[in-house]
PDB file of C-alpha atoms in Angstrom:
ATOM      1  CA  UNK A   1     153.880  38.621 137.130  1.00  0.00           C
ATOM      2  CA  UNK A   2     152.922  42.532 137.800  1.00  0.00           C
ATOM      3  CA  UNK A   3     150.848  43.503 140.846  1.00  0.00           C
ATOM      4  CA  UNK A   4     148.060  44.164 138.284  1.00  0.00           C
ATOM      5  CA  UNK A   5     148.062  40.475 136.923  1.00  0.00           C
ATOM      6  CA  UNK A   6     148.804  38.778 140.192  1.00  0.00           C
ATOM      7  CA  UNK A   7     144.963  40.917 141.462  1.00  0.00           C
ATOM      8  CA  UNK A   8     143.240  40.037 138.443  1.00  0.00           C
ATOM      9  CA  UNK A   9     144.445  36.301 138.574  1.00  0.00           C
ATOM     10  CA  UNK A  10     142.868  36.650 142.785  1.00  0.00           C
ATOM     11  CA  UNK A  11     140.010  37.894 141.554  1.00  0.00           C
ATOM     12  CA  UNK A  12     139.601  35.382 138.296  1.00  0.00           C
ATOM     13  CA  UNK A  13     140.054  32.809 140.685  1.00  0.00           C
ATOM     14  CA  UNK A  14     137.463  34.254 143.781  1.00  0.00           C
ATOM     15  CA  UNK A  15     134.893  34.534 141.063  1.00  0.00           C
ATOM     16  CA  UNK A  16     135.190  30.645 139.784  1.00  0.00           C
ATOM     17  CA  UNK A  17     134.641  29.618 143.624  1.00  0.00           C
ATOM     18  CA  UNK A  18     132.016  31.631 143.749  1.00  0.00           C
ATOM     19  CA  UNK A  19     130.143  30.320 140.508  1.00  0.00           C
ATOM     20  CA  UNK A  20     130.936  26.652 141.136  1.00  0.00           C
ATOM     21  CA  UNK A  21     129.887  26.704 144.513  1.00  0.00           C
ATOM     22  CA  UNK A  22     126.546  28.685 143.327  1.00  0.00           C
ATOM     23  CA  UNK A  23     126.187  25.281 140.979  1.00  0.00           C
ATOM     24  CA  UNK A  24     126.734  23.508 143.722  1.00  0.00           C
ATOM     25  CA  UNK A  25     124.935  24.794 146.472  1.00  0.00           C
ATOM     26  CA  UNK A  26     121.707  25.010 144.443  1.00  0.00           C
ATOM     27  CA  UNK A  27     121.376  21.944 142.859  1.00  0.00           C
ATOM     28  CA  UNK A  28     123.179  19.815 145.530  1.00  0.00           C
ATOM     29  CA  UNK A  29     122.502  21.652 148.667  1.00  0.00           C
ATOM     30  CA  UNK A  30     124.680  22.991 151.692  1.00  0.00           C
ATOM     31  CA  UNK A  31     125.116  20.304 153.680  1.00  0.00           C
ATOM     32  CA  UNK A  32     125.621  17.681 150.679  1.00  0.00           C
ATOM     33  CA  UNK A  33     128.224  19.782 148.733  1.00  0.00           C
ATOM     34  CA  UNK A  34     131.925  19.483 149.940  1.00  0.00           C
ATOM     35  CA  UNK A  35     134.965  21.992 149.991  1.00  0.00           C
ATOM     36  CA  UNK A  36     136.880  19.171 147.724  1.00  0.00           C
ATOM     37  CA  UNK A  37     133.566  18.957 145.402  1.00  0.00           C
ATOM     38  CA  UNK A  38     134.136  22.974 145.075  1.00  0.00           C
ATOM     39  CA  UNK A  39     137.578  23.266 144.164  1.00  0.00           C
ATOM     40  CA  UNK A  40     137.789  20.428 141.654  1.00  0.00           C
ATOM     41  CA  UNK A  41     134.681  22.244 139.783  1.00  0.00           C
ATOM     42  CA  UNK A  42     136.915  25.564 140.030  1.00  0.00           C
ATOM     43  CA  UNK A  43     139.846  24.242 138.905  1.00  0.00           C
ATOM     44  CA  UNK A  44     141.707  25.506 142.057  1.00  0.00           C
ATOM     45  CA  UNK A  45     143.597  24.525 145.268  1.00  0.00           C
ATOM     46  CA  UNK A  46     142.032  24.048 148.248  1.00  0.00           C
ATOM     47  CA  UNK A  47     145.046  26.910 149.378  1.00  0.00           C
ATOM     48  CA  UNK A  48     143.928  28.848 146.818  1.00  0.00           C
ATOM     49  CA  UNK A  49     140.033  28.494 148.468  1.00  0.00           C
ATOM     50  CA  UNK A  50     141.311  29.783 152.061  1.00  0.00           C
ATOM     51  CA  UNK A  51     143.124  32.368 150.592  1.00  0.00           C
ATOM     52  CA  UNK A  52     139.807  33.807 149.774  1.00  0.00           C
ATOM     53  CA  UNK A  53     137.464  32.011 152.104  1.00  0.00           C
ATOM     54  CA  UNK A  54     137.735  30.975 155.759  1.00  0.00           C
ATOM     55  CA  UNK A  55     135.911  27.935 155.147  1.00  0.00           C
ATOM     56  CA  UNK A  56     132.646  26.968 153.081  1.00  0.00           C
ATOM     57  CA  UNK A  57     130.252  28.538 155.179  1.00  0.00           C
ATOM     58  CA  UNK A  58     132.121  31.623 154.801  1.00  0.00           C
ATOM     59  CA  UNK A  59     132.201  31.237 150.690  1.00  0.00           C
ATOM     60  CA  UNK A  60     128.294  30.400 151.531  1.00  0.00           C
ATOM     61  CA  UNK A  61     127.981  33.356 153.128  1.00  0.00           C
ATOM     62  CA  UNK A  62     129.478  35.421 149.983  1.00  0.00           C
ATOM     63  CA  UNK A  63     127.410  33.149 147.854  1.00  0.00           C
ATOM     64  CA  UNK A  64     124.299  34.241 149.715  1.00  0.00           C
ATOM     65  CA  UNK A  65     125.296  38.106 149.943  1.00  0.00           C
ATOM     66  CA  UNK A  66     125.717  37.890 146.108  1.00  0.00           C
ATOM     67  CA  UNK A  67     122.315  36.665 145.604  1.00  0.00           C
ATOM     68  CA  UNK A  68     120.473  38.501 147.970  1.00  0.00           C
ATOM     69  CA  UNK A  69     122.254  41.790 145.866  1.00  0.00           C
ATOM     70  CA  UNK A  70     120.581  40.248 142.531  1.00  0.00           C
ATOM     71  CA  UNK A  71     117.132  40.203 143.773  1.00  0.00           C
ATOM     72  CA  UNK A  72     117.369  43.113 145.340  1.00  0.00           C
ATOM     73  CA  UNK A  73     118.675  45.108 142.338  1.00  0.00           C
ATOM     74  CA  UNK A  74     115.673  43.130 140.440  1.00  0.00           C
ATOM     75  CA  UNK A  75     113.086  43.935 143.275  1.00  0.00           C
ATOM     76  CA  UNK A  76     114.219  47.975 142.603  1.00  0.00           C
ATOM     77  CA  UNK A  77     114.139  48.096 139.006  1.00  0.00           C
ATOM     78  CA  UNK A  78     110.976  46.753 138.627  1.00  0.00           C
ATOM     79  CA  UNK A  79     109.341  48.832 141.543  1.00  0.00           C
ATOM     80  CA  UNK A  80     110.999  51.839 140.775  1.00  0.00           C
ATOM     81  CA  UNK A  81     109.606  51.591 137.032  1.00  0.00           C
ATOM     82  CA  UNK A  82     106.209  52.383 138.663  1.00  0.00           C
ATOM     83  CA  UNK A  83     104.902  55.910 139.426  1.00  0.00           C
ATOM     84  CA  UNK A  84     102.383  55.706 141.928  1.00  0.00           C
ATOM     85  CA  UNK A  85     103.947  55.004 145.352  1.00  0.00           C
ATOM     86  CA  UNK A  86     101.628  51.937 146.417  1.00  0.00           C
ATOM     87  CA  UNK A  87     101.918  50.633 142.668  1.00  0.00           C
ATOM     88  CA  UNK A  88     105.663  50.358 143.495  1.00  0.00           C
ATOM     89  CA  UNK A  89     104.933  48.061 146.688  1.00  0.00           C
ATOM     90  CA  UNK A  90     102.407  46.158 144.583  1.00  0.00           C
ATOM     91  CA  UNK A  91     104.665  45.837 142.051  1.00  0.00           C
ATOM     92  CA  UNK A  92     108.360  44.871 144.311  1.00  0.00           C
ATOM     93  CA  UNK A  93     106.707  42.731 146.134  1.00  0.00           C
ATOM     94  CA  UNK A  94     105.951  41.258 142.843  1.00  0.00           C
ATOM     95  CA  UNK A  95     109.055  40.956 141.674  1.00  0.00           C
ATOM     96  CA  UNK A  96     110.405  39.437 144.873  1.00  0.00           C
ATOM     97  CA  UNK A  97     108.012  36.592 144.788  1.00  0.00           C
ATOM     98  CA  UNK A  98     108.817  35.750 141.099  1.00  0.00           C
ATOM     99  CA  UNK A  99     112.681  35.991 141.853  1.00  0.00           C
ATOM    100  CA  UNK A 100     112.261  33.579 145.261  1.00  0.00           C
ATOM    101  CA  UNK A 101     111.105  30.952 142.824  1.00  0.00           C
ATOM    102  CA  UNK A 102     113.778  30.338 141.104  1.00  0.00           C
ATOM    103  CA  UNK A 103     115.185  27.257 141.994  1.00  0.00           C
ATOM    104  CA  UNK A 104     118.914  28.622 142.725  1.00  0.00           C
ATOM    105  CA  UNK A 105     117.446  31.480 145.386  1.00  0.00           C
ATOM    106  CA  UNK A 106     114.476  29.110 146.875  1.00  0.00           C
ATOM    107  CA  UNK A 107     117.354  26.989 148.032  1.00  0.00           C
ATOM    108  CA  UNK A 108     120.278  29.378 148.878  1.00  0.00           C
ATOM    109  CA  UNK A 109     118.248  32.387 150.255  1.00  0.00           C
ATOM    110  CA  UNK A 110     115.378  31.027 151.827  1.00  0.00           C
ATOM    111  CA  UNK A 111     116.081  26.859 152.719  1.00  0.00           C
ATOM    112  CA  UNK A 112     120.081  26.622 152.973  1.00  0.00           C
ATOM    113  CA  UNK A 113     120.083  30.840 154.280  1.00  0.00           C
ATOM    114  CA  UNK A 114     118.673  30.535 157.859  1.00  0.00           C
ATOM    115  CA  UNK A 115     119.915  27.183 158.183  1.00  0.00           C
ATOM    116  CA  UNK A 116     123.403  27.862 157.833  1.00  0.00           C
ATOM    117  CA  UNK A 117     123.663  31.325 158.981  1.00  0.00           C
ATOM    118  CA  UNK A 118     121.497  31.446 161.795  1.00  0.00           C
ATOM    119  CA  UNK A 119     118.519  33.468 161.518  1.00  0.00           C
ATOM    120  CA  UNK A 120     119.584  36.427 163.312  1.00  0.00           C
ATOM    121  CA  UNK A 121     122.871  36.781 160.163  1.00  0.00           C
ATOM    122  CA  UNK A 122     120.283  35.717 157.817  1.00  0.00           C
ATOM    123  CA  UNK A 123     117.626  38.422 159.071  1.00  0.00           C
ATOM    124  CA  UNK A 124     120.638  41.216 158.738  1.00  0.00           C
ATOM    125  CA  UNK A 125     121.969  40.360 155.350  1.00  0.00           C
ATOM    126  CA  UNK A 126     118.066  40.170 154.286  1.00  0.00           C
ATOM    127  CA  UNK A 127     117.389  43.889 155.750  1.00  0.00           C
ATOM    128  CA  UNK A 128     120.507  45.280 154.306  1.00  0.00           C
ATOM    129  CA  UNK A 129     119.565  44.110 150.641  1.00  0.00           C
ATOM    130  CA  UNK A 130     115.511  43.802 149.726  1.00  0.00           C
ATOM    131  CA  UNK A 131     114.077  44.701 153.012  1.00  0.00           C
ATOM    132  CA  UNK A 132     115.535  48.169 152.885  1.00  0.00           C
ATOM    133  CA  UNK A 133     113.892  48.892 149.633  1.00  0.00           C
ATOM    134  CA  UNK A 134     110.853  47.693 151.396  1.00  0.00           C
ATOM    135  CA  UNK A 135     111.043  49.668 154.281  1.00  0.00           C
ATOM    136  CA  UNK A 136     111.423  53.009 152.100  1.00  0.00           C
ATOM    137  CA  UNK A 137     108.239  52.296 150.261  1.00  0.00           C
ATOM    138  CA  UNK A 138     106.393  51.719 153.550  1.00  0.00           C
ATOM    139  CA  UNK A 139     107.536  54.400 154.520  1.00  0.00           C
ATOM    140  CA  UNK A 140     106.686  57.090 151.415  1.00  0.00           C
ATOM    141  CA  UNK A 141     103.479  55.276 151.370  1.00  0.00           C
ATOM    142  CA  UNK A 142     102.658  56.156 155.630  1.00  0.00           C
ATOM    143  CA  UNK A 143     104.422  59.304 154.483  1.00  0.00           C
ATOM    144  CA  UNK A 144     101.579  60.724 151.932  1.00  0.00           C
ATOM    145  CA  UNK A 145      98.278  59.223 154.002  1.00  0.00           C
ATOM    146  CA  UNK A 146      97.614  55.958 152.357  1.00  0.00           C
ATOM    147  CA  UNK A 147      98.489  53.576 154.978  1.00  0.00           C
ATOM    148  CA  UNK A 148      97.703  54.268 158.471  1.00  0.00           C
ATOM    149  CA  UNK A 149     100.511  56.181 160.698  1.00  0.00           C
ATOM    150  CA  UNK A 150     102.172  53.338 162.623  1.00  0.00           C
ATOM    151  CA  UNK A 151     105.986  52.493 162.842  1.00  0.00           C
ATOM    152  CA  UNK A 152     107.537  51.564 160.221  1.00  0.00           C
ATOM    153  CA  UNK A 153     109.943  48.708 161.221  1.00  0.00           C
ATOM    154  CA  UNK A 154     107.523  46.021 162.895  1.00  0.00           C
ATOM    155  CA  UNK A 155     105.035  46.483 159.605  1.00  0.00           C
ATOM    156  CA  UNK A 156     108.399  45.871 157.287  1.00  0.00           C
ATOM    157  CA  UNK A 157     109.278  42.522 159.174  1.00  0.00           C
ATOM    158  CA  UNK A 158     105.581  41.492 158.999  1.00  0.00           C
ATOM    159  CA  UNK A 159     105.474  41.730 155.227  1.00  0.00           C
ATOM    160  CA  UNK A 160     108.958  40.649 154.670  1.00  0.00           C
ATOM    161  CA  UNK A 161     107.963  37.850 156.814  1.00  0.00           C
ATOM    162  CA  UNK A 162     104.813  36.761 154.468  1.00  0.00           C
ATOM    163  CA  UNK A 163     106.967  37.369 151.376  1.00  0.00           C
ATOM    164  CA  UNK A 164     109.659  34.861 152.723  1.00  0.00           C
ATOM    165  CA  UNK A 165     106.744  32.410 153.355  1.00  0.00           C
ATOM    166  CA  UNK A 166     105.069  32.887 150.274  1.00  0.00           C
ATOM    167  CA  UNK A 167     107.898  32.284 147.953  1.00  0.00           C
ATOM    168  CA  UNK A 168     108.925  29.183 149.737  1.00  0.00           C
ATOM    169  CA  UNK A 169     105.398  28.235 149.444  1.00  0.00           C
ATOM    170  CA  UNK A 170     105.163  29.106 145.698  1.00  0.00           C
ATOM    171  CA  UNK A 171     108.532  27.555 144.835  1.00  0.00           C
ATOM    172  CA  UNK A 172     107.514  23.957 146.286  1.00  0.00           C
ATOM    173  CA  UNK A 173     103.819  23.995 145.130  1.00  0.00           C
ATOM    174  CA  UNK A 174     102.477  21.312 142.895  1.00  0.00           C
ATOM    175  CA  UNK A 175     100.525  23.494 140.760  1.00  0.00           C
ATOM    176  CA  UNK A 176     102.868  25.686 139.523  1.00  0.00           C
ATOM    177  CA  UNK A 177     102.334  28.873 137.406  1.00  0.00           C
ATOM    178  CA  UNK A 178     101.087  27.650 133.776  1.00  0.00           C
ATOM    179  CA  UNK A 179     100.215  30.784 130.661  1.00  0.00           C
ATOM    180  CA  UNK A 180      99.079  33.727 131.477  1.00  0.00           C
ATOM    181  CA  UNK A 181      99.741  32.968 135.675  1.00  0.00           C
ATOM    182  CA  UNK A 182     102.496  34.569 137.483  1.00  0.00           C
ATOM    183  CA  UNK A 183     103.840  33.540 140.869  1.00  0.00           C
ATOM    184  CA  UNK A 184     103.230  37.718 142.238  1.00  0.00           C
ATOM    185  CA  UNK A 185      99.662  37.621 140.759  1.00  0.00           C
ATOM    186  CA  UNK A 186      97.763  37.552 144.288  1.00  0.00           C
ATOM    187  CA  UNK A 187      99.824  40.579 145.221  1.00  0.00           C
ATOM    188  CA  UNK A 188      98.825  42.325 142.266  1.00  0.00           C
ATOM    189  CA  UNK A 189      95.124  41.476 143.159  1.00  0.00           C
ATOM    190  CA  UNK A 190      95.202  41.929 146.547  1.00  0.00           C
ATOM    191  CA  UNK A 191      96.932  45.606 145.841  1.00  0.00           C
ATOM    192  CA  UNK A 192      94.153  46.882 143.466  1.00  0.00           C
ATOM    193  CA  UNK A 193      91.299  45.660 145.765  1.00  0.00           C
ATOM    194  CA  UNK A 194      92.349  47.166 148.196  1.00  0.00           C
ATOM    195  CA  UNK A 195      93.083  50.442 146.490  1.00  0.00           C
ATOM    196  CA  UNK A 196      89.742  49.990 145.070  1.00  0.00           C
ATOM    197  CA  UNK A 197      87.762  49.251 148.441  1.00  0.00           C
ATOM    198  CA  UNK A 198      88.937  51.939 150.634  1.00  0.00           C
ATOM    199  CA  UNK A 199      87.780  55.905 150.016  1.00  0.00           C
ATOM    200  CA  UNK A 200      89.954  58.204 149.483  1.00  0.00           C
ATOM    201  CA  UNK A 201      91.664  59.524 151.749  1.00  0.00           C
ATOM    202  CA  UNK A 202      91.239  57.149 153.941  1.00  0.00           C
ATOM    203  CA  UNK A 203      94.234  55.806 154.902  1.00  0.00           C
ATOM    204  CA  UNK A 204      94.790  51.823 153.954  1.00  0.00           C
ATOM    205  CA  UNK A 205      95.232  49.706 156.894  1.00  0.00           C
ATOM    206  CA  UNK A 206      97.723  46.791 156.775  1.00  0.00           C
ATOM    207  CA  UNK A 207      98.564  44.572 159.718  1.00  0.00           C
ATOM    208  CA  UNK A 208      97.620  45.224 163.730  1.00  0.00           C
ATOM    209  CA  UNK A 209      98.386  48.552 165.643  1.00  0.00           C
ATOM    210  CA  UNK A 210     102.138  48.192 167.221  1.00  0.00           C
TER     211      UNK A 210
END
C-alpha cells in the first residue's frame, strides 16, 4: 500500500472513531460509554484507537472540538446573514440557543464538556470557537455607539455565560418549543425592545460597569 492509501486508510479510520464515539457519547454519556464499546462500533482495534487518540478523554476532547466548530460555523452564518450590527447579536445568539438544544451538543458541549475537561479547557475551547464570534460583535456594536463603552471581555463572558445557561435550561425543559415557538425567541424579543425603548443615540446598556 502507497503512502497516499496508507493516510487515507488513517484518516478513514480517525473519522469512524470519531462518529461512533459522537453516537456514543450523546446518547450514552461520557462516563457510561467505554473505549471497548467505541472500537467495536468502529470496526477497529483498540491499537488502531491509540494510534490516533491517547485515551477516550482525548478522542472526547476531539469529539467536543468538532462540535463546538459546527455551532460555531452555524452561529456565523446565520448572524452574518444580518445587516444591522445588533441584528447580528440578536440573531447569533439565536442561533446558538437553537443549536445547544439539540440533544447531541446539550450533552457533549454543555453537560459531559466541563465535566470532563475541566472548566478552565472547556472555557478555552468555548472562546476559541463561538465566543470569538461573540466578542467581535460586542465589539462592532461598542464600536459604532450602541452599547455603552466598557471592556469588551468581562461583557462577552457574561453573555456567553447566560447563553450556556439558557440552552441547558431550554434543552431539559418540560414545555418544549411547539409551532410557531423557537427556542431563541426571547432573544429575539428582548433585542427589539430594547432597540425600541432606548433613543437614539443613546447608547444601549447591557450588564454592570467593569
Amino acid at each position: 500500500m502507497r503512502d497516499g492509501g496508507r493516510a487515507r486508510q488513517r484518516e478513514q479510520t480517525r473519522q469512524a472513531l470519531l462518529r461512533e464515539s459522537r453516537r456514543l457519547f450523546a446518547t450514552l454519556g461520557y462516563g457510561a460509554v467505554g473505549l471497548s464499546e467505541i472500537v467495536r462500533a468502529a470496526g477497529v482495534t483498540k491499537g488502531a484507537l491509540y494510534h490516533h487518540f491517547d485515551g477516550k478523554a482525548a478522542l472526547f476532547r476531539a469529539v467536543l472540538e468538532q462540535v463546538q466548530e459546527e455551532v460555531a460555523r452555524q452561529v456565523a452564518a446565520t448572524a452574518d446573514a444580518q445587516d444591522d450590527p445588533w441584528e447580528r447579536l440578536v440573531a447569533g445568539c439565536q442561533a446558538f440557543l437553537t443549536a445547544g438544544t439539540a440533544p447531541d451538543v446539550r450533552q457533549i458541549m454543555l453537560v459531559d464538556g466541563p465535566a470532563v475537561l475541566g472548566w478552565a479547557e472547556w472555557r478555552a475551547m468555548d472562546e476559541a470557537a463561538s465566543a470569538r464570534h461573540l466578542t467581535d460583535e460586542l465589539t462592532t456594536l461598542i464600536e459604532a455607539g450602541t452599547i455603552v463603552r466598557r471592556p469588551v471581555a468581562p461583557l462577552a463572558h457574561l453573555l456567553s455565560g447566560a447563553m450556556n445557561e439558557a440552552a441547558l435550561w431550554l434543552a431539559g425543559s418540560t414545555d418544549p418549543p411547539g409551532p410557531g415557538r423557537d427556542p431563541g425567541r426571547p432573544v429575539t424579543d428582548a433585542g427589539g425592545a430594547a432597540r425600541r425603548l432606548t433613543p437614539r443615540p443613546r447608547p444601549v446598556v447591557l450588564g454592570p460597569s467593569f
